[in-house]
Short mmCIF file of C-alpha atoms in Angstrom, two decimals:
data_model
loop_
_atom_site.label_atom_id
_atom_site.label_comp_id
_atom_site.label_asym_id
_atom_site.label_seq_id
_atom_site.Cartn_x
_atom_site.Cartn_y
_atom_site.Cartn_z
CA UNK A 106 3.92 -42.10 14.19
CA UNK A 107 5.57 -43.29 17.43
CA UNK A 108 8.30 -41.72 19.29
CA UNK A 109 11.02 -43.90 18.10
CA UNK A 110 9.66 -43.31 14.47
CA UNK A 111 9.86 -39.32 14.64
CA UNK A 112 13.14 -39.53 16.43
CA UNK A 113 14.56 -41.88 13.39
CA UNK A 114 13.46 -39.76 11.14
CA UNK A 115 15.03 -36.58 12.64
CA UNK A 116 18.36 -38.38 13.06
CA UNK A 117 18.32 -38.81 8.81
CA UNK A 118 17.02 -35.64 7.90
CA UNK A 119 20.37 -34.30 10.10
CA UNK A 120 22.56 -36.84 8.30
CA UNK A 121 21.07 -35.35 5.10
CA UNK A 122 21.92 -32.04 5.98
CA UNK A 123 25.31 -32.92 6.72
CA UNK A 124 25.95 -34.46 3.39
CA UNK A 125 24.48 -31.38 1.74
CA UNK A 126 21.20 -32.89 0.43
CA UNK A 127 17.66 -31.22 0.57
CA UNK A 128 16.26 -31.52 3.92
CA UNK A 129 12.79 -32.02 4.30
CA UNK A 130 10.55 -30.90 7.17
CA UNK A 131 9.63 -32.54 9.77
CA UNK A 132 5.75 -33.67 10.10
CA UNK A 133 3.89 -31.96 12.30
CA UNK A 134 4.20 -33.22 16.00
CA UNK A 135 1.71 -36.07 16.95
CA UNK A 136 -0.12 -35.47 19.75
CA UNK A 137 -3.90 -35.39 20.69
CA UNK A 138 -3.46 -31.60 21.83
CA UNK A 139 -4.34 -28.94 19.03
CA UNK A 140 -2.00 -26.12 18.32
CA UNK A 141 -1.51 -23.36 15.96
CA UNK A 142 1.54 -23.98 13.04
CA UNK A 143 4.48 -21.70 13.86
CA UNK A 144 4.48 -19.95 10.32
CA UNK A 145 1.48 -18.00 10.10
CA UNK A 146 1.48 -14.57 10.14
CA UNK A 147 0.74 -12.15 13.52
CA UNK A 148 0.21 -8.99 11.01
CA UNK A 149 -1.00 -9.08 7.69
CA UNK A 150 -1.71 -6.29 5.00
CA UNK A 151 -4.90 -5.30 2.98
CA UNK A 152 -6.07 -2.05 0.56
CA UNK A 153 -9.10 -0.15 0.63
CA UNK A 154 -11.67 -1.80 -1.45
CA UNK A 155 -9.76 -5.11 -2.02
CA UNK A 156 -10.09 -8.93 -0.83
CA UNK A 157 -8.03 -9.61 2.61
CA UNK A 158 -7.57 -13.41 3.54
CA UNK A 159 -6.85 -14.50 7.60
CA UNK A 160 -5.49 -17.92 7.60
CA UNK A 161 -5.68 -20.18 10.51
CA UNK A 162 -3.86 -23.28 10.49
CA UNK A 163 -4.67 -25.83 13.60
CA UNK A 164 -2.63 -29.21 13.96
CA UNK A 165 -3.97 -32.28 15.62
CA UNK A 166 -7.77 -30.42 16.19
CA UNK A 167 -9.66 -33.35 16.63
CA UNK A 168 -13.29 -32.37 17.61
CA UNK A 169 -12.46 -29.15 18.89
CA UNK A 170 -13.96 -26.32 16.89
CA UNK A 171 -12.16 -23.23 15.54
CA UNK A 172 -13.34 -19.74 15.50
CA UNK A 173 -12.14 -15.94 14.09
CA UNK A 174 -13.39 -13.43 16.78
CA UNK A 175 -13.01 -9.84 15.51
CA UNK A 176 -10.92 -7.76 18.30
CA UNK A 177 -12.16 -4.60 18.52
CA UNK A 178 -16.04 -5.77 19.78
CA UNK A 179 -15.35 -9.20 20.48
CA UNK A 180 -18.14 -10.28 17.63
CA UNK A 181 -18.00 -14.09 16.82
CA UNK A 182 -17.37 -13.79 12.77
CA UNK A 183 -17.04 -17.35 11.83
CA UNK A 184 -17.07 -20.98 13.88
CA UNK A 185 -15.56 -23.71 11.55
CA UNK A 186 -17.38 -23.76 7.96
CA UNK A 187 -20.08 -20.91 9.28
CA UNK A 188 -20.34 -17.30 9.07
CA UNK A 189 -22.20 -15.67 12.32
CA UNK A 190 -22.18 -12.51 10.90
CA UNK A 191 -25.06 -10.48 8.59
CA UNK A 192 -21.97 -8.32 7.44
CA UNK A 193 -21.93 -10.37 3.94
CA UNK A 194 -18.61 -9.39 3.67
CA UNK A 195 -17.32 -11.69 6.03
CA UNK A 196 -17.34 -15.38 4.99
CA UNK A 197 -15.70 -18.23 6.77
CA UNK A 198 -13.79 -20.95 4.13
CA UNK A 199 -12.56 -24.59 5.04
CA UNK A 200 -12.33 -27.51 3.41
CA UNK A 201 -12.63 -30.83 5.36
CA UNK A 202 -9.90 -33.00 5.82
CA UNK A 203 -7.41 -29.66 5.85
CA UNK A 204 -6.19 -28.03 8.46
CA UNK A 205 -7.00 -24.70 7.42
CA UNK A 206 -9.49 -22.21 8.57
CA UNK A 207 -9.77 -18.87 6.30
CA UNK A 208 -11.61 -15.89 7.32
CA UNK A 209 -12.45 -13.80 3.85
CA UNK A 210 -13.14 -10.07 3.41
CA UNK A 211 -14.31 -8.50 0.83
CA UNK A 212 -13.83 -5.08 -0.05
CA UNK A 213 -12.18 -4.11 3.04
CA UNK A 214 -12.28 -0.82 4.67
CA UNK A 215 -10.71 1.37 7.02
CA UNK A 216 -13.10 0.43 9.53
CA UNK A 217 -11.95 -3.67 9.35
CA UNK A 218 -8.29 -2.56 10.61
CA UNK A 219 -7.51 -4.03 13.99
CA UNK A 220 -6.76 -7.60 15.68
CA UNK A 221 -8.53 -10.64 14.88
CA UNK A 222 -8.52 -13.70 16.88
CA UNK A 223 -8.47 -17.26 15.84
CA UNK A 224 -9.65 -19.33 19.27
CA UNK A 225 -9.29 -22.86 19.23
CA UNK A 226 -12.28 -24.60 21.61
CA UNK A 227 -9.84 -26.24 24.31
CA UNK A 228 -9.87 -25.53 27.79
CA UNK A 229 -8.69 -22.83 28.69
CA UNK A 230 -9.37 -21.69 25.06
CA UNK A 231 -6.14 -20.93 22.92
CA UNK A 232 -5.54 -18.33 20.74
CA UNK A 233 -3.55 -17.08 17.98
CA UNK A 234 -3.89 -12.68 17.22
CA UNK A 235 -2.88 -11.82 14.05
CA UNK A 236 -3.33 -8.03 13.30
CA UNK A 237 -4.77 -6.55 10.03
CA UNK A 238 -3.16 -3.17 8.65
CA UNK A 239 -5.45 -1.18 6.05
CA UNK A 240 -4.20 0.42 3.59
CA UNK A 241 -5.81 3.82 2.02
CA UNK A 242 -3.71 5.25 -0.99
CA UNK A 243 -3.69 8.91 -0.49
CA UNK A 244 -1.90 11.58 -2.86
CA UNK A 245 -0.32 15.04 -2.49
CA UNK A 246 1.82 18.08 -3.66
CA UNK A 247 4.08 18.53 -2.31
CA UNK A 248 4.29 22.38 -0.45
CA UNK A 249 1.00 22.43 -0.79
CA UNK A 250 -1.60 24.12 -0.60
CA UNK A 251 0.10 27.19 -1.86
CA UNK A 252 3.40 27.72 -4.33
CA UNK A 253 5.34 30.67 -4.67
CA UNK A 254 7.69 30.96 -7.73
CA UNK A 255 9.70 34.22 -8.63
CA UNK A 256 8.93 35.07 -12.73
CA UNK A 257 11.40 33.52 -15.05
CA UNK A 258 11.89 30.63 -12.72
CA UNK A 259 11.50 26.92 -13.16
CA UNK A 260 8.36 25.76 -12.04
CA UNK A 261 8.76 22.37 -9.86
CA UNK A 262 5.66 20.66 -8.94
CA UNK A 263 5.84 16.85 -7.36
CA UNK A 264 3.13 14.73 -6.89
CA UNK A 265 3.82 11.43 -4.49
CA UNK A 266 0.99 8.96 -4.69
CA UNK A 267 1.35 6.40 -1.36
CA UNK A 268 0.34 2.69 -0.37
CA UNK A 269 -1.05 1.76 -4.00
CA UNK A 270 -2.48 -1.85 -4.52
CA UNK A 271 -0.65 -1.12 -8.09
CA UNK A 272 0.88 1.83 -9.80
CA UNK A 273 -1.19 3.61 -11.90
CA UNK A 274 -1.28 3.18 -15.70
CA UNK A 275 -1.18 7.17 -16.50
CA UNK A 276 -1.26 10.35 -14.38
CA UNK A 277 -2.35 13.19 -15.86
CA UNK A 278 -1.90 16.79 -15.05
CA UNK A 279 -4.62 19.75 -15.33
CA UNK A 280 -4.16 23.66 -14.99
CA UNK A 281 -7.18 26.66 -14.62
CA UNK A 282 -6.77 29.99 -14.07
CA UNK A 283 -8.22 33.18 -14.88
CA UNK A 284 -7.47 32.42 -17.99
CA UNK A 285 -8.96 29.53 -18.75
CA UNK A 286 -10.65 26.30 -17.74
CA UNK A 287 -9.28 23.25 -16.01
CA UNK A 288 -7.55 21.68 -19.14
CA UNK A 289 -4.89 18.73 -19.99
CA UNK A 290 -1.76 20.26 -19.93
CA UNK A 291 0.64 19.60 -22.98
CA UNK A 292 4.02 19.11 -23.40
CA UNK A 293 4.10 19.49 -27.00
CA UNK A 294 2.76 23.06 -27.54
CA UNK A 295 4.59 25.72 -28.89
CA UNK A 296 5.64 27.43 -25.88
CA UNK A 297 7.70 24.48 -25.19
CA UNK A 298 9.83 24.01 -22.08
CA UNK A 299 6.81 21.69 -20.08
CA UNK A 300 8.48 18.13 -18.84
CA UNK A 301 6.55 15.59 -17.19
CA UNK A 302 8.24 12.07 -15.98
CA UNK A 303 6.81 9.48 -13.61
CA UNK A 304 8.67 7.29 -11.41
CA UNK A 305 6.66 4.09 -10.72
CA UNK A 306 5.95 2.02 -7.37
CA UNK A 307 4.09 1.27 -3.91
CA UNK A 308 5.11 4.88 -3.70
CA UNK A 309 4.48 6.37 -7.36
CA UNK A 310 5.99 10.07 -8.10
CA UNK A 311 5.06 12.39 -10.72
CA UNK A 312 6.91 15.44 -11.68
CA UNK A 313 6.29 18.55 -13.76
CA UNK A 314 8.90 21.05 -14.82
CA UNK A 315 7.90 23.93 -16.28
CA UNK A 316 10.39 26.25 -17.77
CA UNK A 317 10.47 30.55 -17.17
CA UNK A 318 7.88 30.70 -15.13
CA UNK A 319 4.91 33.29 -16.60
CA UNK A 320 1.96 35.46 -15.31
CA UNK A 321 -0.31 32.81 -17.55
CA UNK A 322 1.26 29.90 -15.29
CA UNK A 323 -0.56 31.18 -12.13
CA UNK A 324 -3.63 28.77 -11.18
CA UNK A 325 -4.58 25.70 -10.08
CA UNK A 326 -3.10 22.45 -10.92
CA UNK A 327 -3.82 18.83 -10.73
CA UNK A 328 -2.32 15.57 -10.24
CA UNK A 329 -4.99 12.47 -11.33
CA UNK A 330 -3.64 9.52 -11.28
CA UNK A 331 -5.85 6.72 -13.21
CA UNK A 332 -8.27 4.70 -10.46
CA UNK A 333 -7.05 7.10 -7.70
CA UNK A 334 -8.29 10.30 -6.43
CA UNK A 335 -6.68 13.65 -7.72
CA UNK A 336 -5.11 16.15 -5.52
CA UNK A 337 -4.23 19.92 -6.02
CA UNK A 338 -2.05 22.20 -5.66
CA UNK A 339 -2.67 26.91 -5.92
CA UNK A 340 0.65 28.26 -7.82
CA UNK A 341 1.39 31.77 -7.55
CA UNK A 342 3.97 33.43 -9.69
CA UNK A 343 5.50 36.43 -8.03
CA UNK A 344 6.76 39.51 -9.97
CA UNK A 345 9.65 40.70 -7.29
CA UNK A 346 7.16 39.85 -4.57
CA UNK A 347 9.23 37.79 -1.57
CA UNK A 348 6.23 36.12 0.50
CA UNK A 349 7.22 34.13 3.32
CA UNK A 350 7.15 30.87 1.48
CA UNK A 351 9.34 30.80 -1.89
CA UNK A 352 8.96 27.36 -3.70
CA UNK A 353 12.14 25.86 -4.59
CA UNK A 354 13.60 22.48 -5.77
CA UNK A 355 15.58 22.38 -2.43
CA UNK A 356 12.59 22.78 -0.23
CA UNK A 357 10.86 19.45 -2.24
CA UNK A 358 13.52 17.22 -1.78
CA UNK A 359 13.77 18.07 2.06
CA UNK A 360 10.03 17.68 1.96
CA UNK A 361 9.98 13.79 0.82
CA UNK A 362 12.35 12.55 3.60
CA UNK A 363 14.19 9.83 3.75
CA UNK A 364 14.57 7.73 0.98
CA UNK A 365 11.90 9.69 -0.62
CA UNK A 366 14.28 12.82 -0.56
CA UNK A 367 17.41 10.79 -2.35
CA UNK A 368 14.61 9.45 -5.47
CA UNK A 369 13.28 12.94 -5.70
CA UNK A 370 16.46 14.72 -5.93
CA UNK A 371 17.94 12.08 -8.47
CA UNK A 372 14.93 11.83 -10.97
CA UNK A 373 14.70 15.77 -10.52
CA UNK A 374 18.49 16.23 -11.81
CA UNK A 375 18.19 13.80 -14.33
CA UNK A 376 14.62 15.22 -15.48
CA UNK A 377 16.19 19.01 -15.39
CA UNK A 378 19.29 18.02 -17.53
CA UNK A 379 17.40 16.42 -20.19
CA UNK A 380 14.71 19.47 -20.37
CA UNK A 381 17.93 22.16 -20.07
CA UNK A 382 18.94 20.56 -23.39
CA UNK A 383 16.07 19.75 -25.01
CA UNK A 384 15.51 23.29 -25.51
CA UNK A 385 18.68 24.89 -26.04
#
């Protein structure tokens, strides 16, 4: 297309606009330079153990060549439709006649975190960075590694699960002591008084109320969420005892932060009001 061509067409997409119709994009500019398209990405987000895609999309390329160069050694991962790498989890994807080079990982890991460079063979060479964040779900108690409860209390025990590909279809909580075993704990024995509620997302949060804290409720106790690792948590019920550290609801909610703090509180209230008078 010509310059008088692209400037008539600019002139009606404006006129369109202006009488409130669709407006459709401009083609890209014609010119025998390459350069990148303004809408891709400079950071882009991946999880452990999942499939991360880098796009590259070149206008007007011509017989130039385009490459992904990984930042953090400078290794040459892929030159047009060819992987240069004997990491097989790297593999270089375009199909002719598109304008699109893809860079493919597989089962990423920590390690693959970092800046990755998609060169274009001019002279001098251009470049477009676009940085990959890798994302690790992790889980905790929080207050842990230790819990101090006075007898008769309620027990208050929050587990946040963070950067999940998906929330998790269950979690499950376990208890051993002295006592006994690890074991499933239930919320339908006789004692009575156990509450568990789950508050899925990116950020998934478990909670478990247990009402009158006793001796028996000493021990160790798990959070294992399905396809994620478990964490733990040592609870120690005190008979008068005032330790240092004295597990209450207050010091959880200050513990999440932020927005955490505000969904923590709120689910806790709502989750202690329907326990309260579930059993009285």
């Amino acid at each position: 297309m010509d310059t008088a061509g692209l400037s008539l067409l600019i002139i009606v997409a404006l006129q369109s606009q202006v009488l409130g119709e669709v407006l459709i994009p401009p083609p890209p500019l014609v010119t025998n330079q390459p350069y990148f398209d303004s809408s891709m990405k400079d950071n882009q987000t991946a999880h452990v153990g999942r499939q991360a895609e880098l796009h590259c999309r070149v206008h007007s390329v011509g017989n130039r060549t385009v490459s992904w160069i990984r930042g953090r050694d400078l290794r040459i991962l892929a030159v047009g439709r060819y992987t240069y790498t004997t990491d097989l989890r790297y593999e270089a994807l375009h199909q002719l006649g598109t304008n699109q080079w893809t860079l493919r990982i597989k089962s990423v890991q920590p390690r693959d975190q970092g800046t990755y460079e998609c060169q274009i063979s001019t002279k001098p060479i251009k470049v477009f960075t676009t940085f990959l964040t890798v994302l690790e779900p992790r889980g905790e108690i929080l207050g842990a590694p230790d819990l101090y409860v006075q007898k008769a209390s309620m027990i208050n025990l929050t587990c946040v699960l963070y950067d999940l590909p998906e929330p998790p279809t269950y979690v499950l909580w376990y208890h051993s002591n002295k006592y006994h075993s690890l074991r499933n704990i239930s919320y339908s024995s006789s004692r009575g008084g156990i509450s568990m509620v789950v508050e899925k997302g990116p950020t998934t949060i478990s909670y478990l109320l247990i009402r009158e804290a006793r001796d028996e409720d000493s021990g160790a106790y798990t959070c294992a969420p399905s396809n994620h690792n478990a964490t733990s948590v040592s609870l120690h019920v005190l008979n008068g005892e005032h330790p240092a550290a004295i597990h209450t609801n207050s010091s959880v909610s200050s513990s999440a932060g932020g927005q955490g703090a505000v969904l923590v509180t709120t689910t806790l209230l709502r989750l202690l009001a329907h326990l309260w008078f579930s059993i009285t």
